[in-house]
Amino acid sequence: DTGVSQDPRHKITKRGQNVTFRCDPISEHNRLYWYRQTLGQGPEFLTYFQNEAQLEKSRLLSDRFSAERPKGSFSTLEIQRTEQGDSAMYLCASSLSVGEAFFGQGTRLTVV
Amino acid sequence: KNEVEQSPQNLTAQEGEFITINCSYSVGISALHWLQQHPGGGIVSLFMLSSGKKKHGRLIATINIQEKHSSLHITASHPRDSAVYICAVRETSGSRLTFGEGTQLTVNP
């Protein structure tokens, strides 16, 4: 499968714990995006990378959130000291420059 | 007011019916995407448009740049078309996508 891959698919964590999600984009895609989607809403932009450079961050991305794409390939999104309001689907997408975006299956986070 | 608005929010149809989902946006865009999301979260890209019309199987997408409006049509709808359909735009000033809230489509047999 050469699509966008996200891991894990589901994560249940206790409030206050740290979690890390991984996204493997389509291999030749230079742009990688993270979005967050809460129930009944459309996805909201969190951040994006062009190669290894993080070019834009949403104000939704508080200090507890950090994203990396160290070698310009896979990316990780870490949430520290999780809160119940962080419960959402975290979606990763990749594209070749401003071409069509391809999405992963998402990581569903539940903070209890 | 959201930058991207979809209508209707929910749509129920009988198998075989012709379906239209509308998307209006208020910003300058370089491209508009129609996406499909099934339960479980995975999003599939259906179309990317910057002008005119595209067709793929029973799906047709149109865009009117002057009116800032796009439509997604499904001909001969089928229960397997049941999903959330999301419109998203890429603004001319950036590369992020801004999404509508989605249209929940249910097609009954």
Coordinates of N, CA and C in Angstrom, one line a residue:
Chain A
D1 N 0.9 -1.2 0.0 CA 0.0 0.0 0.0 C 0.9 1.2 0.0
T2 N 0.7 2.1 -1.0 CA 1.6 3.3 -1.1 C 0.9 4.5 -0.7
G3 N -0.3 4.4 0.0 CA -1.0 5.6 0.4 C -0.4 6.2 1.7
V4 N -1.1 7.2 2.3 CA -0.7 7.8 3.5 C -1.0 6.9 4.7
S5 N -0.1 6.6 5.5 CA -0.3 5.7 6.6 C -0.2 6.4 8.0
Q6 N -1.1 6.1 8.9 CA -1.1 6.8 10.2 C -1.1 5.7 11.3
D7 N -0.4 5.9 12.3 CA -0.3 5.0 13.4 C -0.2 5.7 14.7
P8 N -0.9 5.3 15.8 CA -1.9 4.2 15.7 C -3.2 4.7 15.1
R9 N -4.2 3.8 14.9 CA -5.5 4.1 14.4 C -6.3 4.7 15.5
H10 N -6.1 4.1 16.7 CA -6.9 4.5 17.9 C -6.0 4.6 19.0
K11 N -6.2 5.6 19.9 CA -5.5 5.8 21.1 C -6.4 6.2 22.2
I12 N -6.4 5.5 23.3 CA -7.1 5.9 24.5 C -6.0 6.3 25.6
T13 N -6.1 7.4 26.1 CA -5.1 7.8 27.1 C -5.8 8.5 28.3
K14 N -5.1 8.5 29.4 CA -5.6 9.2 30.6 C -5.2 10.7 30.5
R15 N -6.0 11.5 31.0 CA -5.7 13.0 31.0 C -4.4 13.2 31.7
G16 N -3.6 14.0 31.1 CA -2.3 14.3 31.7 C -1.2 13.6 31.1
Q17 N -1.5 12.5 30.4 CA -0.4 11.7 29.7 C 0.0 12.3 28.4
N18 N 1.2 12.0 27.9 CA 1.6 12.4 26.6 C 1.3 11.3 25.6
V19 N 1.0 11.8 24.4 CA 0.8 10.8 23.3 C 1.6 11.3 22.0
T20 N 1.9 10.4 21.2 CA 2.6 10.7 20.0 C 2.0 9.9 18.8
F21 N 1.7 10.6 17.7 CA 1.2 9.9 16.6 C 2.2 10.0 15.4
R22 N 2.1 9.0 14.5 CA 3.1 9.0 13.4 C 2.3 9.1 12.1
C23 N 2.9 9.7 11.1 CA 2.3 9.8 9.8 C 3.4 9.5 8.8
D24 N 3.2 8.5 7.9 CA 4.1 8.2 6.8 C 3.4 8.7 5.5
P25 N 3.9 9.7 4.9 CA 3.2 10.2 3.6 C 3.6 9.4 2.4
I26 N 3.0 9.7 1.3 CA 3.3 9.1 0.1 C 4.8 9.5 -0.2
S27 N 5.6 8.6 -0.6 CA 7.1 8.8 -0.6 C 7.6 10.0 -1.3
E28 N 7.0 10.3 -2.4 CA 7.6 11.4 -3.2 C 7.0 12.8 -2.9
H29 N 6.0 12.8 -1.9 CA 5.3 14.0 -1.6 C 6.1 14.9 -0.7
N30 N 6.3 16.2 -1.1 CA 7.1 17.0 -0.3 C 6.3 17.8 0.8
R31 N 5.0 17.8 0.7 CA 4.2 18.5 1.7 C 3.4 17.6 2.5
L32 N 3.4 17.9 3.8 CA 2.7 17.0 4.8 C 1.9 17.9 5.7
Y33 N 0.7 17.6 5.9 CA -0.3 18.4 6.7 C -0.9 17.6 7.9
W34 N -1.1 18.3 9.0 CA -1.8 17.7 10.1 C -3.1 18.5 10.2
Y35 N -4.2 17.8 10.4 CA -5.5 18.4 10.7 C -6.1 17.7 11.9
R36 N -7.1 18.4 12.5 CA -7.8 17.8 13.6 C -9.3 17.9 13.3
Q37 N -10.0 16.8 13.6 CA -11.5 16.8 13.3 C -12.2 16.4 14.5
T38 N -13.1 17.2 15.0 CA -14.0 16.8 16.1 C -15.4 16.3 15.5
L39 N -16.1 15.6 16.3 CA -17.3 15.0 15.9 C -18.3 16.0 15.2
G40 N -18.7 15.6 14.0 CA -19.7 16.5 13.3 C -19.2 17.7 12.7
Q41 N -17.9 17.9 12.7 CA -17.3 19.1 12.1 C -16.3 18.7 11.0
G42 N -16.0 19.7 10.2 CA -15.0 19.4 9.2 C -13.6 19.5 9.8
P43 N -12.6 19.0 9.2 CA -11.2 19.1 9.7 C -10.8 20.5 9.8
E44 N -9.9 20.8 10.8 CA -9.3 22.1 11.0 C -7.8 21.9 10.9
F45 N -7.2 22.9 10.2 CA -5.7 22.9 10.0 C -5.0 23.0 11.3
L46 N -3.9 22.2 11.4 CA -3.0 22.4 12.6 C -1.6 22.9 12.2
T47 N -1.0 22.2 11.2 CA 0.3 22.6 10.8 C 0.7 21.9 9.5
Y48 N 1.7 22.5 8.8 CA 2.2 21.8 7.6 C 3.7 22.0 7.4
F49 N 4.3 21.0 6.8 CA 5.7 20.9 6.5 C 5.9 20.9 5.0
Q50 N 6.9 21.6 4.5 CA 7.4 21.4 3.2 C 8.8 20.8 3.4
N51 N 9.0 19.5 3.0 CA 10.1 18.8 3.3 C 10.3 18.7 4.8
E52 N 11.4 19.1 5.4 CA 11.6 19.0 6.8 C 11.2 20.3 7.5
A53 N 10.9 21.4 6.8 CA 10.6 22.7 7.4 C 9.1 22.8 7.7
Q54 N 8.9 23.2 9.0 CA 7.5 23.5 9.4 C 7.2 24.9 9.0
L55 N 6.4 25.1 8.0 CA 6.2 26.4 7.4 C 5.0 27.2 8.0
E56 N 4.0 26.5 8.6 CA 2.9 27.2 9.1 C 2.3 26.4 10.3
K57 N 1.9 27.1 11.3 CA 1.2 26.5 12.5 C 0.0 27.3 12.8
S58 N -1.1 26.6 13.0 CA -2.4 27.2 13.4 C -2.3 27.7 14.9
R59 N -3.1 28.7 15.2 CA -3.1 29.1 16.6 C -3.8 28.0 17.4
L60 N -4.5 27.1 16.8 CA -5.0 25.9 17.5 C -3.9 25.1 18.1
L61 N -2.7 25.2 17.6 CA -1.6 24.3 18.1 C -1.0 25.0 19.3
S62 N -1.5 24.6 20.5 CA -1.0 25.2 21.7 C 0.4 24.8 22.0
D63 N 0.9 25.3 23.1 CA 2.3 24.9 23.5 C 2.4 23.4 23.8
R64 N 1.3 22.8 24.0 CA 1.4 21.3 24.4 C 1.5 20.5 23.1
F65 N 1.4 21.1 22.0 CA 1.4 20.3 20.7 C 2.8 20.6 20.1
S66 N 3.4 19.6 19.5 CA 4.6 19.8 18.7 C 4.6 18.8 17.6
A67 N 5.1 19.2 16.5 CA 5.2 18.3 15.3 C 6.6 18.4 14.7
E68 N 7.0 17.3 14.2 CA 8.3 17.3 13.6 C 8.3 16.4 12.3
R69 N 9.2 16.7 11.4 CA 9.4 15.9 10.2 C 10.9 15.9 9.9
P70 N 11.6 15.2 10.8 CA 13.1 15.4 10.9 C 13.8 15.1 9.5
K71 N 13.4 14.2 8.7 CA 14.2 13.9 7.5 C 13.4 14.2 6.3
G72 N 12.3 14.9 6.5 CA 11.4 15.2 5.3 C 10.6 14.1 4.8
S73 N 10.6 13.0 5.6 CA 9.7 11.9 5.2 C 8.6 11.7 6.2
F74 N 8.7 10.8 7.2 CA 7.6 10.7 8.1 C 7.5 11.9 9.1
S75 N 6.4 12.0 9.7 CA 6.2 13.1 10.7 C 5.6 12.5 12.0
T76 N 5.9 13.2 13.1 CA 5.2 12.9 14.3 C 4.5 14.1 14.9
L77 N 3.4 13.8 15.6 CA 2.7 14.9 16.3 C 2.6 14.4 17.7
E78 N 3.1 15.2 18.6 CA 3.1 14.9 20.0 C 2.2 15.9 20.8
I79 N 1.4 15.3 21.7 CA 0.5 16.1 22.5 C 1.0 15.8 24.0
Q80 N 1.4 16.9 24.7 CA 1.8 16.7 26.1 C 0.7 17.1 27.0
R81 N 0.7 16.4 28.1 CA -0.3 16.7 29.2 C -1.7 16.8 28.6
T82 N -2.2 15.7 28.0 CA -3.4 15.7 27.2 C -4.6 16.1 28.1
E83 N -5.6 16.8 27.5 CA -6.8 17.2 28.1 C -8.0 16.6 27.4
Q84 N -9.1 16.6 28.0 CA -10.3 15.9 27.4 C -10.6 16.6 26.1
G85 N -10.4 17.9 26.0 CA -10.7 18.7 24.8 C -9.8 18.3 23.6
D86 N -8.8 17.5 23.9 CA -7.9 17.1 22.8 C -8.5 15.9 22.1
S87 N -9.5 15.3 22.6 CA -10.2 14.1 22.0 C -10.7 14.5 20.6
A88 N -10.2 13.8 19.6 CA -10.6 14.2 18.2 C -10.0 13.1 17.3
M89 N -10.2 13.3 16.0 CA -9.6 12.5 15.0 C -8.4 13.4 14.5
Y90 N -7.2 12.8 14.4 CA -6.1 13.6 13.9 C -5.7 13.0 12.6
L91 N -5.8 13.9 11.6 CA -5.7 13.4 10.2 C -4.4 14.0 9.6
C92 N -3.7 13.2 8.8 CA -2.5 13.5 8.1 C -2.8 13.5 6.6
A93 N -2.2 14.4 5.9 CA -2.4 14.4 4.5 C -1.0 14.8 3.8
S94 N -0.8 14.3 2.6 CA 0.4 14.7 1.9 C 0.1 15.1 0.5
S95 N 0.9 15.9 -0.1 CA 0.7 16.3 -1.5 C 2.1 16.6 -2.1
L96 N 2.1 16.7 -3.4 CA 3.2 17.1 -4.1 C 3.0 18.6 -4.4
S97 N 3.7 19.5 -3.7 CA 3.5 20.9 -3.8 C 2.1 21.2 -3.6
V98 N 1.4 21.9 -4.5 CA 0.0 22.3 -4.3 C -0.9 21.4 -5.1
G99 N -0.5 20.2 -5.3 CA -1.3 19.2 -6.0 C -2.4 18.6 -5.1
E100 N -3.0 17.6 -5.6 CA -4.1 16.9 -4.9 C -3.6 16.4 -3.6
A101 N -4.4 16.5 -2.5 CA -4.0 16.0 -1.2 C -4.5 14.6 -1.0
F102 N -3.7 13.8 -0.4 CA -4.1 12.4 -0.1 C -4.1 12.3 1.4
F103 N -5.1 11.7 2.0 CA -5.3 11.6 3.4 C -5.0 10.2 3.9
G104 N -4.6 10.1 5.2 CA -4.5 8.9 5.9 C -5.8 8.5 6.5
Q105 N -5.8 7.4 7.2 CA -7.1 6.9 7.8 C -7.3 7.7 9.2
G106 N -6.4 8.4 9.6 CA -6.6 9.2 10.9 C -6.2 8.4 12.1
T107 N -5.9 9.1 13.2 CA -5.7 8.5 14.5 C -6.8 9.1 15.4
R108 N -7.7 8.2 15.9 CA -8.7 8.7 16.8 C -8.2 8.7 18.2
L109 N -8.1 9.9 18.8 CA -7.7 10.0 20.2 C -8.8 10.2 21.2
T110 N -8.9 9.4 22.2 CA -9.9 9.6 23.3 C -9.1 9.8 24.6
V111 N -9.4 10.9 25.2 CA -8.7 11.3 26.5 C -9.8 11.1 27.6
V112 N -9.5 10.2 28.5 CA -10.4 9.9 29.6 C -10.0 10.4 30.9
Chain B
K1 N -19.2 33.8 10.3 CA -19.5 33.1 9.1 C -18.3 32.3 8.7
N2 N -18.6 30.9 8.4 CA -17.5 30.1 7.9 C -17.0 30.6 6.5
E3 N -15.8 30.3 6.2 CA -15.2 30.7 4.9 C -15.8 29.7 3.9
V4 N -16.1 28.5 4.3 CA -16.7 27.5 3.4 C -18.0 26.9 4.0
E5 N -19.0 27.1 3.2 CA -20.3 26.6 3.7 C -20.9 25.6 2.7
Q6 N -21.4 24.6 3.3 CA -22.0 23.5 2.5 C -23.5 23.4 2.8
S7 N -24.3 23.0 1.8 CA -25.7 22.7 2.0 C -26.1 21.5 1.1
P8 N -27.0 20.7 1.6 CA -27.5 20.7 2.9 C -26.6 20.1 3.9
Q9 N -26.9 20.2 5.2 CA -26.0 19.5 6.2 C -26.3 18.0 6.2
N10 N -27.5 17.6 6.0 CA -28.0 16.2 5.9 C -28.9 16.0 4.7
L11 N -28.7 14.9 4.1 CA -29.5 14.6 2.9 C -29.8 13.1 2.9
T12 N -31.1 12.8 2.8 CA -31.5 11.4 2.7 C -32.2 11.2 1.3
A13 N -31.8 10.2 0.6 CA -32.3 9.9 -0.7 C -32.6 8.5 -0.9
Q14 N -33.5 8.2 -1.9 CA -33.8 6.8 -2.3 C -32.8 6.4 -3.4
E15 N -32.5 5.1 -3.3 CA -31.6 4.6 -4.3 C -32.0 5.0 -5.7
G16 N -31.1 5.4 -6.6 CA -31.4 5.8 -7.9 C -31.6 7.3 -8.1
E17 N -31.8 8.0 -7.0 CA -32.1 9.5 -7.2 C -30.8 10.2 -7.6
F18 N -31.0 11.4 -8.2 CA -29.9 12.3 -8.5 C -29.7 13.2 -7.3
I19 N -28.5 13.3 -6.9 CA -28.2 14.1 -5.7 C -27.3 15.3 -6.0
T20 N -27.5 16.4 -5.4 CA -26.7 17.6 -5.5 C -26.3 18.1 -4.1
I21 N -25.0 18.3 -3.9 CA -24.5 18.9 -2.7 C -23.8 20.2 -3.1
N22 N -24.1 21.3 -2.4 CA -23.5 22.6 -2.8 C -22.5 23.1 -1.8
C23 N -21.6 23.9 -2.3 CA -20.5 24.5 -1.6 C -20.3 25.9 -2.0
S24 N -20.3 26.8 -1.1 CA -20.0 28.2 -1.3 C -18.9 28.7 -0.5
Y25 N -18.0 29.5 -1.0 CA -16.9 30.0 -0.3 C -16.7 31.5 -0.4
S26 N -16.0 32.1 0.5 CA -15.9 33.5 0.5 C -14.5 34.1 0.3
V27 N -13.6 33.2 0.0 CA -12.2 33.7 -0.2 C -11.7 33.4 -1.6
G28 N -10.6 34.0 -2.0 CA -10.0 33.7 -3.3 C -9.3 32.3 -3.2
I29 N -9.5 31.5 -4.2 CA -9.0 30.1 -4.1 C -8.1 29.8 -5.3
S30 N -7.2 28.9 -5.1 CA -6.5 28.3 -6.2 C -7.0 26.9 -6.6
A31 N -7.7 26.3 -5.7 CA -8.3 25.0 -6.0 C -9.4 24.7 -5.0
L32 N -10.3 23.8 -5.4 CA -11.4 23.4 -4.6 C -11.4 21.8 -4.6
H33 N -11.5 21.2 -3.5 CA -11.5 19.8 -3.4 C -12.9 19.3 -2.9
W34 N -13.3 18.2 -3.5 CA -14.4 17.4 -2.9 C -13.8 16.1 -2.4
L35 N -14.2 15.8 -1.1 CA -13.7 14.7 -0.4 C -14.9 13.8 0.1
Q36 N -14.6 12.6 0.3 CA -15.6 11.6 0.9 C -15.0 11.0 2.1
Q37 N -15.8 11.0 3.2 CA -15.4 10.4 4.4 C -16.4 9.4 4.9
H38 N -15.9 8.1 5.1 CA -16.8 7.1 5.6 C -16.6 7.0 7.1
P39 N -17.6 6.3 7.7 CA -17.5 6.1 9.2 C -16.1 5.4 9.5
G40 N -15.5 5.8 10.5 CA -14.1 5.3 10.8 C -13.1 6.3 10.4
G41 N -13.4 7.3 9.7 CA -12.6 8.5 9.5 C -11.8 8.7 8.2
G42 N -11.5 7.6 7.5 CA -10.7 7.8 6.3 C -11.3 8.7 5.3
I43 N -10.5 9.6 4.8 CA -10.9 10.6 3.8 C -10.3 10.2 2.4
V44 N -11.2 10.2 1.4 CA -10.8 9.9 0.1 C -11.0 11.2 -0.8
S45 N -10.0 11.5 -1.6 CA -10.2 12.7 -2.5 C -11.0 12.3 -3.7
L46 N -12.0 13.0 -4.0 CA -12.9 12.7 -5.2 C -12.4 13.6 -6.4
F47 N -12.3 14.9 -6.1 CA -12.0 15.8 -7.2 C -11.1 16.9 -6.7
M48 N -10.3 17.5 -7.5 CA -9.7 18.7 -7.3 C -10.0 19.6 -8.5
L49 N -10.6 20.8 -8.3 CA -11.0 21.6 -9.4 C -10.4 23.0 -9.3
S50 N -10.1 23.6 -10.4 CA -9.8 25.0 -10.4 C -10.7 25.8 -11.3
S51 N -11.4 25.0 -12.2 CA -12.3 25.7 -13.1 C -13.2 24.6 -13.8
G52 N -14.3 25.0 -14.3 CA -15.1 24.1 -15.1 C -15.8 22.9 -14.4
K53 N -15.5 21.7 -15.0 CA -16.3 20.6 -14.6 C -15.4 19.3 -14.7
K54 N -15.6 18.4 -13.8 CA -14.9 17.1 -13.9 C -15.9 16.0 -13.7
K55 N -15.7 14.8 -14.3 CA -16.6 13.7 -14.1 C -15.8 12.5 -13.9
H56 N -16.3 11.7 -12.9 CA -15.6 10.4 -12.7 C -16.7 9.4 -12.3
G57 N -17.0 8.5 -13.3 CA -18.1 7.5 -13.0 C -19.4 8.2 -12.9
R58 N -20.1 8.0 -11.7 CA -21.4 8.6 -11.5 C -21.2 10.0 -10.8
L59 N -20.0 10.4 -10.6 CA -19.8 11.7 -9.9 C -19.4 12.8 -10.8
I60 N -20.0 13.9 -10.6 CA -19.7 15.1 -11.4 C -19.5 16.3 -10.5
A61 N -18.4 17.0 -10.7 CA -18.2 18.2 -9.9 C -18.0 19.4 -10.8
T62 N -18.7 20.5 -10.4 CA -18.6 21.8 -11.2 C -18.2 22.9 -10.3
I63 N -17.6 23.9 -10.9 CA -17.2 25.1 -10.1 C -17.4 26.3 -10.9
N64 N -17.9 27.4 -10.3 CA -18.1 28.7 -10.9 C -17.3 29.6 -10.1
I65 N -16.1 30.0 -10.6 CA -15.2 30.8 -9.9 C -15.8 32.2 -9.6
Q66 N -16.5 32.8 -10.6 CA -17.0 34.1 -10.4 C -18.1 34.1 -9.3
E67 N -18.9 33.1 -9.2 CA -19.9 33.1 -8.1 C -19.4 32.4 -6.9
K68 N -18.2 31.9 -6.9 CA -17.6 31.2 -5.7 C -18.5 30.1 -5.2
H69 N -18.8 29.2 -6.1 CA -19.7 28.2 -5.8 C -19.3 26.9 -6.6
S70 N -19.5 25.8 -5.9 CA -19.3 24.5 -6.5 C -20.4 23.5 -6.2
S71 N -20.6 22.6 -7.0 CA -21.6 21.5 -6.8 C -21.0 20.2 -7.0
L72 N -21.4 19.2 -6.2 CA -21.1 17.8 -6.4 C -22.4 17.1 -6.7
H73 N -22.4 16.4 -7.8 CA -23.6 15.7 -8.2 C -23.3 14.2 -8.2
I74 N -24.3 13.4 -7.8 CA -24.2 11.9 -7.9 C -25.4 11.5 -8.7
T75 N -25.1 10.8 -9.8 CA -26.2 10.2 -10.6 C -26.5 8.8 -10.1
A76 N -27.7 8.4 -10.3 CA -28.1 7.0 -10.0 C -27.5 6.6 -8.6
S77 N -27.9 7.3 -7.6 CA -27.3 7.1 -6.3 C -27.5 5.6 -5.8
H78 N -26.6 5.2 -4.9 CA -26.6 3.8 -4.4 C -26.3 3.9 -2.9
P79 N -26.8 2.9 -2.2 CA -26.5 2.9 -0.7 C -25.1 3.0 -0.4
R80 N -24.2 2.5 -1.2 CA -22.8 2.5 -0.9 C -22.2 4.0 -1.1
D81 N -23.0 4.9 -1.6 CA -22.6 6.3 -1.7 C -22.8 7.0 -0.3
S82 N -23.5 6.3 0.6 CA -23.7 6.9 1.9 C -22.4 7.2 2.6
A83 N -22.2 8.5 2.9 CA -20.9 8.9 3.5 C -21.1 10.4 3.8
V84 N -20.1 11.0 4.4 CA -20.0 12.5 4.5 C -19.2 13.0 3.4
Y85 N -19.7 14.0 2.7 CA -19.0 14.6 1.6 C -18.6 16.0 2.0
I86 N -17.3 16.3 1.9 CA -16.7 17.5 2.4 C -16.1 18.3 1.2
C87 N -16.4 19.6 1.3 CA -15.8 20.6 0.3 C -14.7 21.3 1.1
A88 N -13.6 21.4 0.4 CA -12.4 22.1 1.0 C -11.8 23.0 -0.1
V89 N -11.3 24.2 0.4 CA -10.7 25.1 -0.6 C -9.2 25.4 -0.2
R90 N -8.4 25.6 -1.2 CA -7.0 26.0 -1.0 C -7.0 27.5 -1.4
E91 N -6.8 28.4 -0.4 CA -6.8 29.8 -0.7 C -5.6 30.2 -1.5
T92 N -5.7 31.2 -2.3 CA -4.6 31.7 -3.2 C -3.4 32.1 -2.4
S93 N -3.7 32.6 -1.1 CA -2.6 33.1 -0.3 C -1.8 32.0 0.5
G94 N -2.2 30.8 0.4 CA -1.5 29.8 1.2 C -1.6 28.4 0.6
S95 N -1.3 27.4 1.4 CA -1.3 26.0 0.9 C -2.2 25.1 1.7
R96 N -2.7 25.6 2.9 CA -3.6 24.8 3.7 C -4.9 24.7 3.1
L97 N -5.7 23.6 3.5 CA -7.0 23.5 3.1 C -8.0 24.0 4.2
T98 N -9.0 24.7 3.8 CA -10.1 25.1 4.7 C -11.3 24.3 4.3
F99 N -11.9 23.7 5.3 CA -13.0 22.7 5.1 C -14.3 23.2 5.4
G100 N -15.3 22.8 4.7 CA -16.7 22.9 5.1 C -17.0 21.9 6.2
E101 N -18.2 22.0 6.7 CA -18.6 21.1 7.8 C -19.0 19.7 7.3
G102 N -19.2 19.6 6.0 CA -19.6 18.3 5.5 C -21.1 18.1 5.3
T103 N -21.5 17.3 4.4 CA -22.9 16.9 4.2 C -23.0 15.4 4.4
Q104 N -23.8 15.0 5.4 CA -24.1 13.6 5.6 C -25.1 13.1 4.6
L105 N -24.7 12.2 3.7 CA -25.6 11.6 2.8 C -26.0 10.2 3.2
T106 N -27.2 9.9 3.2 CA -27.7 8.6 3.4 C -28.6 8.2 2.2
V107 N -28.2 7.1 1.6 CA -29.0 6.6 0.4 C -29.7 5.3 0.8
N108 N -31.0 5.3 0.9 CA -31.7 4.1 1.3 C -32.1 3.2 0.1
P109 N -32.0 1.9 0.3 CA -32.3 1.0 -0.8 C -33.8 1.0 -1.1

